[in-house]
PDB file of C-alpha atoms in Angstrom:
ATOM      1  CA  UNK N   1      85.637 142.676 105.536  1.00 35.00           C
ATOM      2  CA  UNK N   2      88.668 141.881 107.696  1.00 44.00           C
ATOM      3  CA  UNK N   3      92.141 142.181 106.195  1.00 58.00           C
ATOM      4  CA  UNK N   4      93.830 138.777 106.200  1.00 73.00           C
ATOM      5  CA  UNK N   5      97.435 138.361 107.279  1.00 90.00           C
ATOM      6  CA  UNK N   6      99.896 138.111 104.390  1.00 94.00           C
ATOM      7  CA  UNK N   7     101.893 134.927 104.887  1.00 96.00           C
ATOM      8  CA  UNK N   8     103.912 135.233 101.660  1.00 97.00           C
ATOM      9  CA  UNK N   9     104.494 138.291  99.523  1.00 97.00           C
ATOM     10  CA  UNK N  10     106.613 138.608  96.390  1.00 97.00           C
ATOM     11  CA  UNK N  11     107.350 141.928  94.748  1.00 97.00           C
ATOM     12  CA  UNK N  12     108.894 142.086  91.276  1.00 97.00           C
ATOM     13  CA  UNK N  13     110.968 138.944  91.881  1.00 97.00           C
ATOM     14  CA  UNK N  14     113.459 138.109  89.149  1.00 97.00           C
ATOM     15  CA  UNK N  15     115.617 134.980  89.176  1.00 97.00           C
ATOM     16  CA  UNK N  16     118.062 133.877  86.511  1.00 96.00           C
ATOM     17  CA  UNK N  17     120.421 130.924  86.231  1.00 94.00           C
ATOM     18  CA  UNK N  18     123.159 132.047  83.889  1.00 93.00           C
ATOM     19  CA  UNK N  19     121.469 133.490  80.832  1.00 91.00           C
ATOM     20  CA  UNK N  20     118.151 131.759  81.529  1.00 93.00           C
ATOM     21  CA  UNK N  21     115.532 133.881  83.272  1.00 94.00           C
ATOM     22  CA  UNK N  22     113.233 131.577  85.260  1.00 95.00           C
ATOM     23  CA  UNK N  23     111.195 134.138  87.231  1.00 96.00           C
ATOM     24  CA  UNK N  24     110.434 137.341  85.346  1.00 94.00           C
ATOM     25  CA  UNK N  25     109.136 139.930  87.779  1.00 95.00           C
ATOM     26  CA  UNK N  26     106.803 137.849  89.953  1.00 96.00           C
ATOM     27  CA  UNK N  27     104.202 139.697  92.051  1.00 96.00           C
ATOM     28  CA  UNK N  28     101.950 137.661  94.329  1.00 95.00           C
ATOM     29  CA  UNK N  29     100.391 137.571  97.768  1.00 96.00           C
ATOM     30  CA  UNK N  30      99.336 134.473  99.715  1.00 96.00           C
ATOM     31  CA  UNK N  31      97.014 135.139 102.622  1.00 95.00           C
ATOM     32  CA  UNK N  32      96.748 133.181 105.842  1.00 94.00           C
ATOM     33  CA  UNK N  33      94.391 130.213 105.654  1.00 92.00           C
ATOM     34  CA  UNK N  34      94.586 129.847 101.869  1.00 93.00           C
ATOM     35  CA  UNK N  35      95.035 126.467 100.186  1.00 93.00           C
ATOM     36  CA  UNK N  36      96.850 127.489  97.030  1.00 96.00           C
ATOM     37  CA  UNK N  37      97.419 125.332  93.978  1.00 95.00           C
ATOM     38  CA  UNK N  38     100.532 126.376  92.054  1.00 95.00           C
ATOM     39  CA  UNK N  39      99.949 124.978  88.588  1.00 93.00           C
ATOM     40  CA  UNK N  40     101.905 124.860  85.370  1.00 91.00           C
ATOM     41  CA  UNK N  41     103.775 122.497  83.099  1.00 87.00           C
ATOM     42  CA  UNK N  42     107.134 121.045  84.085  1.00 85.00           C
ATOM     43  CA  UNK N  43     109.993 123.531  83.835  1.00 85.00           C
ATOM     44  CA  UNK N  44     108.026 126.772  84.171  1.00 91.00           C
ATOM     45  CA  UNK N  45     109.616 127.707  87.505  1.00 93.00           C
ATOM     46  CA  UNK N  46     107.260 126.326  90.164  1.00 94.00           C
ATOM     47  CA  UNK N  47     110.015 124.764  92.274  1.00 93.00           C
ATOM     48  CA  UNK N  48     112.176 127.861  91.883  1.00 95.00           C
ATOM     49  CA  UNK N  49     109.351 130.038  93.155  1.00 97.00           C
ATOM     50  CA  UNK N  50     108.716 127.771  96.159  1.00 96.00           C
ATOM     51  CA  UNK N  51     112.387 127.721  97.111  1.00 96.00           C
ATOM     52  CA  UNK N  52     112.367 131.510  97.243  1.00 97.00           C
ATOM     53  CA  UNK N  53     109.605 131.388  99.862  1.00 97.00           C
ATOM     54  CA  UNK N  54     111.842 129.588 102.355  1.00 96.00           C
ATOM     55  CA  UNK N  55     115.066 131.366 101.392  1.00 95.00           C
ATOM     56  CA  UNK N  56     116.756 128.432  99.645  1.00 94.00           C
ATOM     57  CA  UNK N  57     117.065 130.689  96.600  1.00 96.00           C
ATOM     58  CA  UNK N  58     117.573 134.450  96.709  1.00 96.00           C
ATOM     59  CA  UNK N  59     116.222 136.659  93.919  1.00 97.00           C
ATOM     60  CA  UNK N  60     118.479 138.566  91.564  1.00 97.00           C
ATOM     61  CA  UNK N  61     116.146 141.479  92.169  1.00 97.00           C
ATOM     62  CA  UNK N  62     112.864 142.082  93.957  1.00 97.00           C
ATOM     63  CA  UNK N  63     111.759 141.070  97.420  1.00 97.00           C
ATOM     64  CA  UNK N  64     110.280 137.976  99.082  1.00 97.00           C
ATOM     65  CA  UNK N  65     108.660 138.221 102.521  1.00 97.00           C
ATOM     66  CA  UNK N  66     107.599 135.093 104.441  1.00 97.00           C
ATOM     67  CA  UNK N  67     105.817 135.204 107.800  1.00 96.00           C
ATOM     68  CA  UNK N  68     106.622 138.902 107.992  1.00 94.00           C
ATOM     69  CA  UNK N  69     110.375 138.390 107.510  1.00 96.00           C
ATOM     70  CA  UNK N  70     112.680 138.792 104.530  1.00 96.00           C
ATOM     71  CA  UNK N  71     112.869 135.218 103.199  1.00 97.00           C
ATOM     72  CA  UNK N  72     116.643 135.410 102.946  1.00 94.00           C
ATOM     73  CA  UNK N  73     116.852 136.235 106.676  1.00 96.00           C
ATOM     74  CA  UNK N  74     114.477 133.639 108.087  1.00 96.00           C
ATOM     75  CA  UNK N  75     115.656 132.512 111.518  1.00 94.00           C
ATOM     76  CA  UNK N  76     115.155 129.161 113.248  1.00 91.00           C
ATOM     77  CA  UNK N  77     112.079 130.674 114.918  1.00 92.00           C
ATOM     78  CA  UNK N  78     110.335 131.290 111.576  1.00 94.00           C
ATOM     79  CA  UNK N  79     111.601 128.104 109.929  1.00 93.00           C
ATOM     80  CA  UNK N  80     110.116 126.075 112.806  1.00 93.00           C
ATOM     81  CA  UNK N  81     106.692 127.292 111.608  1.00 95.00           C
ATOM     82  CA  UNK N  82     107.234 126.060 108.023  1.00 96.00           C
ATOM     83  CA  UNK N  83     106.947 122.550 106.606  1.00 95.00           C
ATOM     84  CA  UNK N  84     108.543 121.888 103.218  1.00 95.00           C
ATOM     85  CA  UNK N  85     108.362 118.799 101.010  1.00 92.00           C
ATOM     86  CA  UNK N  86     110.989 118.726  98.283  1.00 85.00           C
ATOM     87  CA  UNK N  87     109.969 117.305  94.923  1.00 74.00           C
ATOM     88  CA  UNK N  88     112.623 114.578  95.132  1.00 67.00           C
ATOM     89  CA  UNK N  89     111.982 113.783  98.805  1.00 63.00           C
ATOM     90  CA  UNK N  90     115.569 114.530  99.908  1.00 75.00           C
ATOM     91  CA  UNK N  91     116.344 112.753 103.195  1.00 89.00           C
ATOM     92  CA  UNK N  92     119.319 111.368 105.142  1.00 90.00           C
ATOM     93  CA  UNK N  93     119.888 108.054 103.376  1.00 93.00           C
ATOM     94  CA  UNK N  94     122.164 106.306 105.900  1.00 96.00           C
ATOM     95  CA  UNK N  95     119.655 106.562 108.772  1.00 96.00           C
ATOM     96  CA  UNK N  96     116.901 104.070 109.412  1.00 97.00           C
ATOM     97  CA  UNK N  97     113.387 105.461 109.195  1.00 97.00           C
ATOM     98  CA  UNK N  98     113.083 105.285 112.985  1.00 97.00           C
ATOM     99  CA  UNK N  99     116.369 107.168 113.475  1.00 97.00           C
ATOM    100  CA  UNK N 100     115.306 109.847 111.013  1.00 97.00           C
ATOM    101  CA  UNK N 101     111.926 110.391 112.654  1.00 97.00           C
ATOM    102  CA  UNK N 102     113.489 110.429 116.131  1.00 97.00           C
ATOM    103  CA  UNK N 103     116.074 112.953 114.921  1.00 96.00           C
ATOM    104  CA  UNK N 104     113.545 115.315 113.339  1.00 95.00           C
ATOM    105  CA  UNK N 105     111.172 114.997 116.299  1.00 95.00           C
ATOM    106  CA  UNK N 106     113.780 116.397 118.716  1.00 94.00           C
ATOM    107  CA  UNK N 107     113.343 119.823 117.085  1.00 92.00           C
ATOM    108  CA  UNK N 108     109.569 120.030 117.647  1.00 93.00           C
ATOM    109  CA  UNK N 109     107.718 119.864 120.955  1.00 91.00           C
ATOM    110  CA  UNK N 110     104.468 119.747 118.973  1.00 93.00           C
ATOM    111  CA  UNK N 111     105.330 116.482 117.145  1.00 96.00           C
ATOM    112  CA  UNK N 112     102.219 114.332 116.626  1.00 95.00           C
ATOM    113  CA  UNK N 113     103.145 110.720 117.461  1.00 96.00           C
ATOM    114  CA  UNK N 114      99.637 109.541 116.628  1.00 95.00           C
ATOM    115  CA  UNK N 115     100.061 110.909 113.107  1.00 94.00           C
ATOM    116  CA  UNK N 116     103.480 109.270 112.813  1.00 95.00           C
ATOM    117  CA  UNK N 117     102.101 105.873 113.839  1.00 95.00           C
ATOM    118  CA  UNK N 118      99.225 106.277 111.412  1.00 93.00           C
ATOM    119  CA  UNK N 119     101.514 107.051 108.460  1.00 93.00           C
ATOM    120  CA  UNK N 120     103.806 104.128 109.244  1.00 93.00           C
ATOM    121  CA  UNK N 121     100.851 101.752 109.364  1.00 93.00           C
ATOM    122  CA  UNK N 122      98.788 103.136 106.469  1.00 91.00           C
ATOM    123  CA  UNK N 123     101.707 103.240 104.046  1.00 92.00           C
ATOM    124  CA  UNK N 124     103.435 100.075 105.325  1.00 92.00           C
ATOM    125  CA  UNK N 125     106.704 101.840 106.158  1.00 93.00           C
ATOM    126  CA  UNK N 126     109.321  99.713 107.938  1.00 95.00           C
ATOM    127  CA  UNK N 127     110.922 101.703 110.762  1.00 96.00           C
ATOM    128  CA  UNK N 128     113.985  99.415 110.552  1.00 96.00           C
ATOM    129  CA  UNK N 129     114.578 100.063 106.847  1.00 96.00           C
ATOM    130  CA  UNK N 130     117.383 102.343 105.734  1.00 96.00           C
ATOM    131  CA  UNK N 131     115.989 105.522 104.210  1.00 95.00           C
ATOM    132  CA  UNK N 132     118.208 104.988 101.171  1.00 93.00           C
ATOM    133  CA  UNK N 133     116.581 101.602 100.509  1.00 95.00           C
ATOM    134  CA  UNK N 134     113.014 102.958 100.339  1.00 92.00           C
ATOM    135  CA  UNK N 135     111.107 103.150  97.086  1.00 91.00           C
ATOM    136  CA  UNK N 136     110.561 106.671  95.653  1.00 90.00           C
ATOM    137  CA  UNK N 137     106.947 106.592  96.853  1.00 90.00           C
ATOM    138  CA  UNK N 138     107.895 105.546 100.394  1.00 92.00           C
ATOM    139  CA  UNK N 139     110.601 108.227 100.541  1.00 92.00           C
ATOM    140  CA  UNK N 140     108.000 110.796  99.537  1.00 91.00           C
ATOM    141  CA  UNK N 141     105.634 109.609 102.274  1.00 93.00           C
ATOM    142  CA  UNK N 142     108.387 109.875 104.910  1.00 94.00           C
ATOM    143  CA  UNK N 143     109.240 113.334 103.599  1.00 94.00           C
ATOM    144  CA  UNK N 144     105.588 114.377 103.881  1.00 93.00           C
ATOM    145  CA  UNK N 145     105.446 112.996 107.415  1.00 95.00           C
ATOM    146  CA  UNK N 146     108.515 114.924 108.581  1.00 95.00           C
ATOM    147  CA  UNK N 147     107.055 118.119 107.113  1.00 94.00           C
ATOM    148  CA  UNK N 148     103.585 117.799 108.642  1.00 94.00           C
ATOM    149  CA  UNK N 149     103.818 115.920 111.968  1.00 95.00           C
ATOM    150  CA  UNK N 150     104.772 119.036 113.925  1.00 95.00           C
ATOM    151  CA  UNK N 151     101.759 121.032 112.693  1.00 94.00           C
ATOM    152  CA  UNK N 152     103.364 123.794 110.587  1.00 95.00           C
ATOM    153  CA  UNK N 153     101.558 127.088 110.048  1.00 95.00           C
ATOM    154  CA  UNK N 154     102.841 127.245 106.467  1.00 97.00           C
ATOM    155  CA  UNK N 155     103.112 123.989 104.514  1.00 96.00           C
ATOM    156  CA  UNK N 156     104.829 123.985 101.121  1.00 96.00           C
ATOM    157  CA  UNK N 157     104.418 120.866  98.993  1.00 94.00           C
ATOM    158  CA  UNK N 158     106.438 120.664  95.781  1.00 93.00           C
ATOM    159  CA  UNK N 159     104.826 118.042  93.514  1.00 90.00           C
ATOM    160  CA  UNK N 160     104.119 115.816  96.548  1.00 89.00           C
ATOM    161  CA  UNK N 161     102.174 113.178  94.617  1.00 85.00           C
ATOM    162  CA  UNK N 162     104.633 112.731  91.739  1.00 83.00           C
ATOM    163  CA  UNK N 163     106.173 109.509  93.124  1.00 84.00           C
ATOM    164  CA  UNK N 164     102.987 108.063  94.642  1.00 86.00           C
ATOM    165  CA  UNK N 165     100.910 105.262  93.165  1.00 88.00           C
ATOM    166  CA  UNK N 166      97.160 105.883  92.709  1.00 87.00           C
ATOM    167  CA  UNK N 167      96.200 104.325  96.074  1.00 88.00           C
ATOM    168  CA  UNK N 168      98.824 106.279  98.026  1.00 88.00           C
ATOM    169  CA  UNK N 169      97.874 109.452  96.129  1.00 86.00           C
ATOM    170  CA  UNK N 170      94.238 109.027  97.159  1.00 87.00           C
ATOM    171  CA  UNK N 171      95.194 108.512 100.813  1.00 89.00           C
ATOM    172  CA  UNK N 172      97.417 111.579 100.725  1.00 87.00           C
ATOM    173  CA  UNK N 173      94.684 113.796  99.278  1.00 87.00           C
ATOM    174  CA  UNK N 174      92.316 112.565 101.995  1.00 87.00           C
ATOM    175  CA  UNK N 175      94.988 113.537 104.521  1.00 89.00           C
ATOM    176  CA  UNK N 176      95.214 117.007 102.978  1.00 87.00           C
ATOM    177  CA  UNK N 177      91.465 117.371 103.368  1.00 85.00           C
ATOM    178  CA  UNK N 178      91.962 116.788 107.094  1.00 87.00           C
ATOM    179  CA  UNK N 179      94.777 119.342 107.281  1.00 85.00           C
ATOM    180  CA  UNK N 180      92.744 122.113 105.701  1.00 81.00           C
ATOM    181  CA  UNK N 181      90.147 121.917 108.454  1.00 84.00           C
ATOM    182  CA  UNK N 182      92.568 124.100 110.434  1.00 84.00           C
ATOM    183  CA  UNK N 183      91.703 127.531 109.024  1.00 83.00           C
ATOM    184  CA  UNK N 184      94.878 129.071 110.444  1.00 87.00           C
ATOM    185  CA  UNK N 185      97.108 126.822 108.314  1.00 93.00           C
ATOM    186  CA  UNK N 186      98.286 128.002 104.906  1.00 95.00           C
ATOM    187  CA  UNK N 187      99.198 125.402 102.277  1.00 95.00           C
ATOM    188  CA  UNK N 188     100.888 125.871  98.904  1.00 96.00           C
ATOM    189  CA  UNK N 189     100.901 122.759  96.729  1.00 95.00           C
ATOM    190  CA  UNK N 190     102.479 122.648  93.286  1.00 93.00           C
ATOM    191  CA  UNK N 191     101.409 120.302  90.527  1.00 87.00           C
ATOM    192  CA  UNK N 192     101.259 120.046  86.773  1.00 80.00           C
ATOM    193  CA  UNK N 193      98.079 117.949  87.059  1.00 76.00           C
ATOM    194  CA  UNK N 194      94.981 119.875  88.161  1.00 78.00           C
ATOM    195  CA  UNK N 195      93.031 116.711  89.038  1.00 77.00           C
ATOM    196  CA  UNK N 196      95.639 115.900  91.727  1.00 77.00           C
ATOM    197  CA  UNK N 197      94.818 119.006  93.746  1.00 84.00           C
ATOM    198  CA  UNK N 198      91.395 120.295  92.714  1.00 87.00           C
ATOM    199  CA  UNK N 199      89.657 118.576  95.669  1.00 84.00           C
ATOM    200  CA  UNK N 200      91.618 120.562  98.221  1.00 89.00           C
ATOM    201  CA  UNK N 201      92.595 123.990  96.852  1.00 92.00           C
ATOM    202  CA  UNK N 202      90.610 127.213  97.135  1.00 92.00           C
ATOM    203  CA  UNK N 203      92.970 129.482  95.175  1.00 95.00           C
ATOM    204  CA  UNK N 204      94.977 129.034  91.978  1.00 95.00           C
ATOM    205  CA  UNK N 205      98.257 130.422  90.695  1.00 95.00           C
ATOM    206  CA  UNK N 206      99.020 129.369  87.117  1.00 94.00           C
ATOM    207  CA  UNK N 207     102.610 129.860  85.967  1.00 95.00           C
ATOM    208  CA  UNK N 208     103.935 130.203  82.453  1.00 91.00           C
ATOM    209  CA  UNK N 209     106.790 131.989  80.697  1.00 84.00           C
ATOM    210  CA  UNK N 210     108.385 132.992  83.985  1.00 87.00           C
ATOM    211  CA  UNK N 211     105.327 134.797  85.274  1.00 93.00           C
ATOM    212  CA  UNK N 212     101.926 134.340  86.873  1.00 95.00           C
ATOM    213  CA  UNK N 213      99.291 133.927  84.150  1.00 94.00           C
ATOM    214  CA  UNK N 214      96.300 133.585  86.506  1.00 93.00           C
ATOM    215  CA  UNK N 215      95.880 134.460  90.181  1.00 94.00           C
ATOM    216  CA  UNK N 216      92.295 133.801  91.237  1.00 92.00           C
ATOM    217  CA  UNK N 217      89.917 131.760  93.341  1.00 92.00           C
ATOM    218  CA  UNK N 218      89.471 128.172  92.189  1.00 88.00           C
ATOM    219  CA  UNK N 219      85.691 128.577  91.904  1.00 88.00           C
ATOM    220  CA  UNK N 220      86.241 131.520  89.563  1.00 89.00           C
ATOM    221  CA  UNK N 221      88.615 129.494  87.398  1.00 84.00           C
ATOM    222  CA  UNK N 222      86.186 126.568  87.308  1.00 83.00           C
ATOM    223  CA  UNK N 223      83.363 128.827  86.119  1.00 83.00           C
ATOM    224  CA  UNK N 224      85.594 130.052  83.280  1.00 80.00           C
TER     225      UNK N 224
END
C-alpha cells in the first residue's frame, strides 16, 4: 500500500481564549485526496480548528503543519494552493460583485471563467450589485466561488451551507460531487448536520469537549 501525502497534520494542539480551552491536545492527520467531514455541535471548536490549518490562529502549544509547512509560516506560494470559505462569508462589502471577482481573479492564472459564469447564472447573482447588499445566501455563494474558481489543492469549507436555502444547498452539494472527481484535491467541510455532507465525504472527524471523539472512514461510521 502506498503512503499518502499528509496535507494537514496536527500534533498535541492546544488553543485557549482567556480561561476557556477550545482545543485540548488535538492530534489528527488529513491525507491528500480525502474528503473529510468535520462534525460536531455548534461551539465545540470546529471553526477554531480550521483556522489553525491556514494560520489564522496559532496554537498555545503543539504544532500544525499544512502542505508541508508550519501553518504559522505559510507563504503566498502555499496560500495560493488553499481555498477557504469562512462561515460568515466575509467579503469586501463596498465592491460590486464584478469588481470583487475581477480583483480576486488577478491573483490566479488558473481562474475558471466558465465556473464563474455558471455560478452567476445558476444562483442568479447580479454582477452590478454591491457585495454588502447581497442576501446571506448570495454572499455565501460568492464566497464559495472565490474559494473554488482557481482550483485549490486544499479546500476548507466552514459551515458552507448554513446560509443557503434548500434549493441552493442541493445545487452546492451537486457541485461538491463534481469537485471530488479530482482525486488530487483534498476537501475539509465542517457541519453540525450530517445529512448536509454525507453524500460527499469519505472520512469523518467528530469533535466534542475540545477533542476528536471519532476519526474514521465514513463507511465504518455508517456501519456502527
